[in-house]
């Protein structure tokens, strides 16, 4: 039995929902095999949930500026969105949070996490860039990571000690004054679900890339991260710890069958044991500090806890927040739950912790 099996015991607020008959599927539910229809349906469902869950904490529009951009990537273009806090003076610059949305690599867009990111930008005083990476199965691995990495580099010029007036000069990086981001104040990679997988892979890439030697990633924030393809070759000593995929196989929101379908859509014919598909199997020494948010009723629970333990073993500082008896992504579906409020608070505590570490090193 998994050492975390007790975390599957349903949260008291979830019990009556589990005991109620499930609602009938919506009339516009797409047919099995309708890839584009399923993408549209799932994206709309996630986006509506995200807006409803966070509209009560949305800051006034005067408190931030939102802008979308198109940037070139290999064989195409993608969109990114910036959310920049309203500065208190012309020279104020902010740390940077780079964000990847969830959706099983097959759904989601810039609107999926838009409301919570607006709130985070305002409350934490951090400039946010989110990426609309191309989706599987039309675009398989490594497209999602490659698109996101290109966007990360677009957002990450070294702006230390540059005032906005200096940045407006022609020789300055073109997007610097718009983002108002100084990565010397902090560069955090974050994401939820599939986006957390992307953020994890980006953290490993950036660690080994000379481009980031003078602008290193200073933290990564992983919410309900998938880190191990179900068909990956796993060391024998790990197998006894990876039982939640079976224990929580019929959990609400994300089932084991659905997760396997998402993995298949992402990986295609690529080896499931590649570290950029299964980042749990990568080398972790030298990574930036990490924050993980893990749900007890999630099929991904055990691999997330194991991933954390491997980070710690490699000398990486981590902070873990767990939510007993609650399924994958519950805070978007049940925003009034007590634990959903805790999730949002932990998100902020974790991000502040990552940024505080950056500030300490700068002193």
PDB file of C-alpha atoms in Angstrom, residues 11 32 80 171 179 203 221 296 315:
ATOM      1  CA  UNK A  11     -12.760  15.323   2.147  1.00  0.00           C
ATOM      2  CA  UNK A  32     -15.113   9.854 -29.080  1.00  0.00           C
ATOM      3  CA  UNK A  80       1.849  34.775 -25.133  1.00  0.00           C
ATOM      4  CA  UNK A 171      19.449  49.303 -28.267  1.00  0.00           C
ATOM      5  CA  UNK A 179       6.956  43.422 -19.265  1.00  0.00           C
ATOM      6  CA  UNK A 203      13.602  24.075 -15.229  1.00  0.00           C
ATOM      7  CA  UNK A 221       6.059  26.038  -8.814  1.00  0.00           C
ATOM      8  CA  UNK A 296      -4.685  13.253  -2.162  1.00  0.00           C
ATOM      9  CA  UNK A 315      19.970  18.811  -2.721  1.00  0.00           C
TER      10      UNK A 315
END
